[in-house]
Coordinates of C-alpha atoms in Angstrom, one line a residue:
X1 CA 18.0 104.3 -38.0
X2 CA 21.0 103.1 -36.4
X3 CA 21.1 99.3 -36.7
X4 CA 23.7 96.8 -34.6
X5 CA 23.7 92.8 -35.0
X6 CA 25.3 91.1 -32.1
X7 CA 25.6 86.8 -32.7
X8 CA 24.7 85.3 -29.5
X9 CA 24.7 82.1 -30.8
X10 CA 24.8 79.7 -34.1
X11 CA 21.4 80.6 -34.5
X12 CA 20.5 83.4 -32.6
X13 CA 21.0 87.1 -33.0
X14 CA 20.2 90.3 -31.2
X15 CA 19.9 93.4 -33.0
X16 CA 19.8 96.7 -31.6
X17 CA 17.9 99.6 -33.5
X18 CA 17.7 103.2 -32.8
X19 CA 14.8 105.2 -34.3
X20 CA 14.8 109.5 -34.0
X21 CA 12.5 110.8 -31.4
X22 CA 11.1 113.0 -34.3
X23 CA 9.8 109.7 -36.3
X24 CA 8.0 108.7 -33.1
X25 CA 6.7 111.9 -32.1
X26 CA 5.4 112.9 -35.6
X27 CA 3.5 109.6 -35.8
X28 CA 2.0 110.0 -32.7
X29 CA 0.6 113.4 -33.3
X30 CA -0.7 112.2 -36.6
X31 CA -2.9 109.9 -35.0
X32 CA -3.9 111.9 -32.2
X33 CA -5.3 114.1 -34.8
X34 CA -7.0 111.5 -36.8
X35 CA -8.8 110.4 -33.6
X36 CA -9.7 114.1 -32.8
X37 CA -11.7 114.4 -35.7
X38 CA -13.6 111.2 -35.3
X39 CA -13.6 110.3 -31.6
X40 CA -17.2 110.8 -29.8
X41 CA -17.0 112.3 -26.2
X42 CA -19.7 113.6 -23.9
X43 CA -20.3 117.3 -23.9
X44 CA -18.4 117.6 -27.1
X45 CA -19.7 117.9 -30.9
X46 CA -18.0 115.7 -32.9
X47 CA -15.0 116.6 -34.6
X48 CA -14.2 119.5 -32.3
X49 CA -12.9 117.5 -29.0
X50 CA -9.8 119.5 -28.0
X51 CA -6.5 118.3 -28.8
X52 CA -5.8 118.4 -25.0
X53 CA -8.5 116.3 -24.2
X54 CA -7.6 114.1 -26.8
X55 CA -4.1 113.5 -25.8
X56 CA -5.1 113.2 -21.9
X57 CA -7.3 110.3 -22.6
X58 CA -5.5 108.7 -25.6
X59 CA -2.1 109.8 -25.6
X60 CA -0.3 106.7 -24.0
X61 CA -2.6 104.0 -25.7
X62 CA -1.8 105.8 -29.3
X63 CA 1.7 106.4 -28.0
X64 CA 2.1 102.4 -27.6
X65 CA 0.7 101.8 -30.6
X66 CA 2.6 103.6 -32.5
X67 CA 6.1 102.4 -31.2
X68 CA 4.8 99.1 -31.6
X69 CA 4.1 99.4 -35.5
X70 CA 7.6 101.6 -35.6
X71 CA 9.4 98.5 -34.3
X72 CA 7.7 96.0 -36.6
X73 CA 8.3 98.1 -39.7
X74 CA 11.7 99.4 -38.7
X75 CA 12.7 95.5 -37.8
X76 CA 11.7 95.0 -40.9
X77 CA 13.7 97.4 -42.9
X78 CA 16.8 96.7 -41.0
X79 CA 16.8 92.7 -41.9
X80 CA 16.5 93.9 -45.8
X81 CA 19.4 96.6 -45.2
X82 CA 21.5 94.1 -43.2
X83 CA 20.2 91.2 -45.8
X84 CA 19.5 88.7 -42.6
X85 CA 16.9 85.9 -43.3
X86 CA 14.9 85.5 -40.1
X87 CA 13.6 81.8 -39.1
X88 CA 10.8 83.3 -37.2
X89 CA 9.0 86.3 -35.8
X90 CA 11.1 88.3 -33.1
X91 CA 10.8 89.2 -29.2
X92 CA 11.2 92.9 -28.8
X93 CA 12.8 94.4 -25.7
X94 CA 12.4 98.3 -25.7
X95 CA 15.2 99.8 -24.2
X96 CA 14.3 103.7 -23.7
X97 CA 10.7 104.9 -25.2
X98 CA 10.4 108.1 -23.3
X99 CA 8.7 110.8 -24.8
X100 CA 10.9 113.3 -26.5
X101 CA 13.7 110.3 -26.1
X102 CA 15.2 108.5 -29.4
X103 CA 13.4 105.1 -29.5
X104 CA 15.9 102.3 -28.9
X105 CA 14.7 98.4 -28.8
X106 CA 16.5 95.1 -29.2
X107 CA 14.8 92.4 -31.5
X108 CA 16.2 89.0 -30.3
X109 CA 15.4 86.3 -33.3
X110 CA 16.5 83.2 -34.7
X111 CA 18.3 82.7 -38.3
X112 CA 18.3 79.6 -40.2
X113 CA 21.5 77.5 -39.8
X114 CA 24.2 77.1 -42.0
X115 CA 24.5 73.7 -43.1
X116 CA 27.4 71.6 -43.6
X117 CA 26.2 68.1 -45.2
X118 CA 28.0 65.1 -44.0
X119 CA 29.7 62.6 -46.2
X120 CA 27.1 61.0 -48.0
X121 CA 28.8 57.7 -48.7
X122 CA 28.4 57.1 -44.9
X123 CA 24.5 56.7 -45.1
X124 CA 23.8 53.6 -45.2
X125 CA 20.4 52.3 -46.7
X126 CA 18.7 48.8 -46.8
X127 CA 16.2 48.8 -49.9
X128 CA 13.3 45.8 -49.5
X129 CA 13.0 43.9 -52.8
X130 CA 9.9 42.1 -53.2
X131 CA 7.4 41.1 -55.6
X132 CA 3.4 40.6 -55.6
X133 CA 3.3 36.7 -56.1
X134 CA -0.1 34.6 -56.7
X135 CA 0.1 33.6 -53.0
X136 CA -0.1 37.4 -51.9
X137 CA -2.8 37.9 -54.2
X138 CA -4.9 35.3 -52.9
X139 CA -4.3 36.2 -49.1
X140 CA -5.6 39.9 -50.0
X141 CA -8.8 38.6 -51.6
X142 CA -9.3 36.0 -48.6
X143 CA -8.8 39.1 -46.5
X144 CA -11.4 41.1 -48.5
X145 CA -14.2 38.6 -48.4
X146 CA -13.7 38.5 -44.9
X147 CA -14.0 41.9 -44.4
X148 CA -17.5 42.0 -45.7
X149 CA -18.3 38.5 -44.5
X150 CA -21.6 38.2 -42.0
X151 CA -20.9 36.2 -39.2
X152 CA -22.9 32.8 -38.3
X153 CA -22.2 31.2 -34.9
X154 CA -20.8 27.9 -34.6
X155 CA -21.0 25.0 -31.9
X156 CA -18.0 23.5 -32.9
X157 CA -14.5 23.9 -31.7
X158 CA -12.7 26.9 -32.6
X159 CA -9.9 27.5 -35.1
X160 CA -8.1 30.3 -36.8
X161 CA -9.8 33.0 -38.6
X162 CA -13.1 32.5 -36.2
X163 CA -14.0 35.4 -34.3
X164 CA -14.6 34.7 -30.9
X165 CA -15.8 36.6 -27.8
X166 CA -14.5 36.1 -25.0
X167 CA -14.3 37.2 -21.1
X168 CA -10.5 37.4 -20.0
X169 CA -8.9 38.3 -16.5
X170 CA -5.0 38.6 -16.4
X171 CA -2.7 38.0 -13.5
X172 CA 1.2 38.3 -13.1
X173 CA 2.6 36.4 -10.2
X174 CA -1.3 36.2 -8.9
X175 CA -2.1 39.7 -8.9
X176 CA -4.2 41.1 -11.4
X177 CA -2.8 44.2 -13.5
X178 CA -4.6 47.1 -15.1
X179 CA -5.5 46.5 -18.7
X180 CA -5.4 42.6 -18.4
X181 CA -8.8 42.1 -17.9
X182 CA -12.0 42.6 -20.5
X183 CA -15.9 41.2 -20.9
X184 CA -17.6 40.2 -24.3
X185 CA -14.2 41.1 -26.3
X186 CA -14.6 40.5 -30.0
X187 CA -11.2 38.4 -31.4
X188 CA -10.4 37.3 -34.8
X189 CA -8.0 34.0 -34.0
X190 CA -4.8 34.3 -35.9
X191 CA -5.1 38.2 -36.3
X192 CA -1.9 38.8 -34.0
X193 CA -4.1 41.5 -32.0
X194 CA -2.6 39.9 -28.8
X195 CA 0.6 39.1 -27.3
X196 CA 1.9 36.3 -28.7
X197 CA 0.9 32.7 -27.7
X198 CA -2.5 34.2 -26.3
X199 CA -4.7 33.5 -29.5
X200 CA -3.0 30.5 -30.3
X201 CA -4.0 29.1 -26.9
X202 CA -7.6 29.8 -27.5
X203 CA -8.1 27.9 -30.3
X204 CA -10.0 24.9 -30.0
X205 CA -12.2 26.4 -27.2
X206 CA -15.9 25.9 -27.6
X207 CA -19.1 28.5 -26.7
X208 CA -19.1 28.0 -22.8
X209 CA -15.6 26.5 -21.7
X210 CA -13.4 27.9 -19.4
X211 CA -9.6 27.7 -19.4
X212 CA -6.2 29.3 -17.7
X213 CA -3.9 30.1 -20.6
X214 CA 0.0 30.6 -19.7
X215 CA 1.7 33.3 -21.9
X216 CA 4.7 35.5 -21.6
X217 CA 4.8 38.9 -22.4
X218 CA 7.4 40.1 -25.0
X219 CA 10.6 41.9 -23.8
X220 CA 10.0 44.7 -25.4
X221 CA 6.3 45.1 -24.5
X222 CA 5.4 48.8 -24.1
X223 CA 4.5 48.4 -20.3
X224 CA 7.9 47.9 -18.5
X225 CA 6.2 46.5 -15.6
X226 CA 4.9 43.6 -17.7
X227 CA 7.6 43.4 -20.2
X228 CA 9.3 39.8 -19.9
X229 CA 7.0 38.4 -17.7
X230 CA 5.0 35.0 -17.6
X231 CA 1.1 35.6 -17.1
X232 CA -2.1 33.8 -16.3
X233 CA -5.0 34.4 -18.5
X234 CA -8.4 32.9 -16.6
X235 CA -10.5 32.5 -20.3
X236 CA -14.2 32.3 -21.0
X237 CA -15.6 31.4 -24.4
X238 CA -18.7 33.0 -25.1
X239 CA -19.4 32.6 -28.4
X240 CA -17.8 31.2 -31.8
X241 CA -18.7 32.4 -35.3
X242 CA -17.7 31.9 -38.5
X243 CA -17.5 33.9 -41.1
X244 CA -19.7 33.4 -44.5
X245 CA -17.7 34.3 -47.3
X246 CA -19.3 36.3 -50.0
X247 CA -19.1 35.1 -54.1
X248 CA -16.5 36.5 -56.0
X249 CA -19.1 38.2 -58.3
X250 CA -19.9 41.9 -60.1
X251 CA -21.7 42.8 -56.5
X252 CA -18.3 41.7 -54.2
X253 CA -16.3 43.8 -57.1
X254 CA -18.3 47.0 -57.0
X255 CA -17.9 46.9 -53.0
X256 CA -14.2 47.7 -53.8
X257 CA -14.6 50.5 -56.3
X258 CA -13.6 47.9 -59.3
X259 CA -15.6 47.3 -62.5
X260 CA -14.5 43.6 -63.6
X261 CA -16.4 41.2 -65.6
X262 CA -15.0 38.0 -63.5
X263 CA -12.4 36.9 -60.9
X264 CA -9.3 36.9 -63.4
X265 CA -10.4 40.6 -64.0
X266 CA -10.5 41.5 -60.3
X267 CA -7.4 39.7 -59.5
X268 CA -5.5 41.9 -62.3
X269 CA -6.7 45.0 -60.5
X270 CA -6.1 43.8 -56.9
X271 CA -2.7 42.9 -57.8
X272 CA -2.1 46.6 -59.5
X273 CA -3.2 48.1 -56.1
X274 CA -1.0 46.1 -54.3
X275 CA 1.9 46.9 -56.5
X276 CA 1.3 50.4 -56.0
X277 CA 0.9 50.2 -52.1
X278 CA 4.5 47.9 -52.2
X279 CA 6.3 50.6 -54.5
X280 CA 5.1 53.5 -52.1
X281 CA 6.2 50.9 -49.1
X282 CA 10.0 50.8 -50.2
X283 CA 9.9 54.3 -51.1
X284 CA 8.9 54.9 -47.6
X285 CA 11.2 52.8 -46.6
X286 CA 14.5 54.2 -48.2
X287 CA 13.6 57.7 -47.4
X288 CA 13.4 57.1 -43.9
X289 CA 16.8 55.6 -44.0
X290 CA 17.9 58.5 -46.1
X291 CA 16.5 60.7 -43.5
X292 CA 18.1 59.0 -40.7
X293 CA 21.5 58.5 -42.3
X294 CA 21.6 62.5 -43.0
X295 CA 20.5 63.2 -38.9
X296 CA 23.7 61.0 -38.1
X297 CA 26.2 62.5 -40.3
X298 CA 25.1 66.2 -40.1
X299 CA 24.9 68.2 -37.2
X300 CA 22.8 71.3 -37.0
X301 CA 21.1 73.7 -34.2
X302 CA 17.3 74.0 -35.0
X303 CA 15.4 77.2 -34.4
X304 CA 12.9 76.8 -31.7
X305 CA 10.8 79.2 -33.6
X306 CA 10.3 76.6 -36.2
X307 CA 9.8 73.7 -34.2
X308 CA 7.0 75.6 -32.3
X309 CA 5.5 76.3 -35.4
X310 CA 5.6 72.6 -36.1
X311 CA 4.4 71.5 -33.1
X312 CA 1.3 73.7 -33.8
X313 CA 0.8 71.8 -37.2
X314 CA 1.0 68.5 -35.6
X315 CA -1.3 69.8 -32.6
X316 CA -4.2 70.7 -35.6
X317 CA -3.8 67.5 -37.0
X318 CA -4.0 65.5 -34.0
X319 CA -7.5 67.9 -33.4
X320 CA -8.4 66.7 -36.7
X321 CA -8.2 63.3 -35.9
X322 CA -10.1 63.3 -32.5
X323 CA -12.9 65.0 -35.0
X324 CA -12.4 68.3 -33.2
X325 CA -13.5 66.9 -29.8
X326 CA -10.2 67.8 -28.2
X327 CA -9.2 71.4 -27.4
X328 CA -6.0 72.2 -29.3
X329 CA -4.5 73.9 -25.8
X330 CA -5.1 70.4 -23.9
X331 CA -2.5 69.0 -25.8
X332 CA 0.8 69.2 -24.3
X333 CA 3.7 70.7 -26.6
X334 CA 5.8 68.2 -25.1
X335 CA 4.3 65.2 -26.7
X336 CA 4.8 66.4 -30.2
X337 CA 8.2 68.1 -29.7
X338 CA 10.4 65.2 -30.6
X339 CA 8.5 64.5 -34.0
X340 CA 8.3 68.4 -34.5
X341 CA 12.4 68.5 -34.3
X342 CA 12.9 65.8 -36.3
X343 CA 10.3 67.2 -39.3
X344 CA 12.1 70.3 -38.9
X345 CA 15.7 68.9 -39.3
X346 CA 14.4 67.0 -42.2
X347 CA 13.1 69.8 -44.2
X348 CA 16.1 71.7 -43.3
X349 CA 18.4 69.2 -44.6
X350 CA 16.7 68.4 -47.7
X351 CA 16.5 72.3 -48.4
X352 CA 20.3 72.0 -48.1
X353 CA 20.7 69.5 -50.4
X354 CA 18.8 71.2 -53.1
X355 CA 20.5 74.4 -52.5
X356 CA 24.1 72.6 -52.7
X357 CA 23.1 70.7 -55.5
X358 CA 20.9 73.0 -57.4
X359 CA 17.8 70.4 -58.0
X360 CA 14.9 71.5 -59.8
X361 CA 11.7 69.7 -60.1
X362 CA 11.6 67.9 -63.1
X363 CA 8.3 68.6 -65.3
X364 CA 8.2 65.3 -67.2
X365 CA 8.2 63.5 -63.3
X366 CA 5.6 66.0 -62.2
X367 CA 3.3 65.4 -64.8
X368 CA 4.1 61.4 -64.3
X369 CA 3.5 61.9 -60.4
X370 CA 0.0 63.5 -61.3
X371 CA -0.9 60.8 -63.8
X372 CA 0.3 58.2 -61.0
X373 CA -2.2 59.8 -58.7
X374 CA -4.8 59.8 -61.0
X375 CA -5.0 56.4 -61.8
X376 CA -6.4 55.7 -58.4
X377 CA -9.5 57.7 -59.1
X378 CA -12.7 56.6 -61.3
X379 CA -12.3 59.7 -63.3
X380 CA -8.5 60.1 -63.9
X381 CA -8.8 62.8 -66.7
X382 CA -10.7 64.9 -64.4
X383 CA -8.0 64.5 -61.6
X384 CA -5.3 65.3 -63.8
X385 CA -7.4 68.6 -65.2
X386 CA -7.6 69.6 -61.7
X387 CA -4.2 69.3 -60.7
X388 CA -3.1 71.3 -63.9
X389 CA -5.5 74.2 -63.3
X390 CA -4.6 74.4 -59.7
X391 CA -1.0 75.9 -58.9
X392 CA -1.3 75.0 -55.1
X393 CA -2.0 71.5 -56.2
X394 CA 0.9 71.5 -58.6
X395 CA 3.1 73.2 -56.2
X396 CA 2.4 70.2 -53.6
X397 CA 3.4 67.3 -55.9
X398 CA 6.3 69.4 -57.4
X399 CA 7.6 69.2 -53.6
X400 CA 6.9 65.9 -53.4
X401 CA 9.0 65.2 -56.7
X402 CA 11.8 67.4 -55.6
X403 CA 11.8 65.0 -52.2
X404 CA 12.5 62.2 -54.4
X405 CA 14.9 64.2 -56.4
X406 CA 16.8 64.5 -52.9
X407 CA 16.6 60.9 -52.1
X408 CA 17.7 59.5 -55.6
X409 CA 20.9 61.8 -55.1
X410 CA 21.6 60.5 -51.5
X411 CA 21.3 57.0 -52.6
X412 CA 23.9 57.8 -55.5
X413 CA 26.6 58.3 -52.9
X414 CA 25.2 56.3 -50.1
X415 CA 26.2 52.4 -49.3
X416 CA 22.4 50.9 -50.5
X417 CA 22.1 47.1 -49.3
X418 CA 18.9 45.5 -50.8
X419 CA 16.9 43.0 -48.6
X420 CA 14.9 40.0 -49.9
X421 CA 11.3 40.4 -48.7
X422 CA 8.2 38.9 -48.9
X423 CA 5.6 41.1 -49.8
X424 CA 3.7 41.3 -46.5
X425 CA 7.3 42.0 -44.8
X426 CA 8.2 44.9 -47.3
X427 CA 4.4 46.8 -46.8
X428 CA 5.1 46.3 -42.8
X429 CA 8.7 47.8 -43.4
X430 CA 7.4 50.7 -45.5
X431 CA 4.4 51.7 -43.0
X432 CA 6.7 51.5 -39.8
X433 CA 8.4 54.2 -41.4
X434 CA 5.2 56.9 -42.2

């Protein structure tokens, strides 16, 4: 086997491989003999088909199979000899494959990029600083009660947190616009579901009333044709309903999987959950800033094969979210490309930080992370035992701990600025980064 490697870009290689004709011919002959022993053809007894007939009938297809196998096997052998780590499967380009002649083919493939990390001191991180207050807990419990509250129709003027059923028709410059009209739309006043000013303008409306409201679309509205423009909405209030908040008792607590004897115990469990959520939100925000900083300070070429693999994963995730109702191939790859590029770049950069700093997943932190995950379940001991008995599950936790080690290392060199926030602001900041 003769091998030569040409570097055509930072990450693309063209490997030319030559294989002696004898190797191909011997493999073809062996496969023909195996076929002759097993093939069934009309007019011939099993195992008695003449070799000339077998070769005429199956020679070309068998040779194609053998050439494909030889290219694959010799490509893998050449990678090992040349100590090359490909990023994905190659494209094979046969140059000569005539019978009796040496086989020559080209394997075009990508390799993982050589990465030179940028100056980590240029990475900027904004870290939210927040705490869970009694007021935050009150708000959370109120939201939980409203989630479970039956509705009762009322005839008074509507107020914040009421649910109104409305018909509306929007116009801009006197013209209706797409998505600006609805009938029987249920809206919780004060929820922030609609554009700024919309819900506030409806507060005070009663069942059967019709009126117009004036609002302005935000400058950053997703529909550029409407962004920043004033609009008029004709409103008809069909119904006003008031939530009937349930009592804070054991029955209510159990709906959220909390075994508490009284309101104080319930509040304590709610606080623990909120503190976990806040901790995760801060971690998400910090990690995203670290990723952004690494991407900004380090240039790297991304193998398209890895991006394509990531696009396929994102497609599969999307299909699962749609409940399998969408065909994988119906989802254009373009809509996932930017996210896939970012994921691949992030993975390569984190791998480089791990390699450059010889980072390892600390065993104590892995155990701590497993305990943290288990604490959210009713039977934490069983969850811990499951993780410890499943190497696949434990490896996933080790990957998370290793990512955290990368973030911690970058934070040690980055410009970190703490920003005081309210609980809700910090959680939203973390959610926006997922």
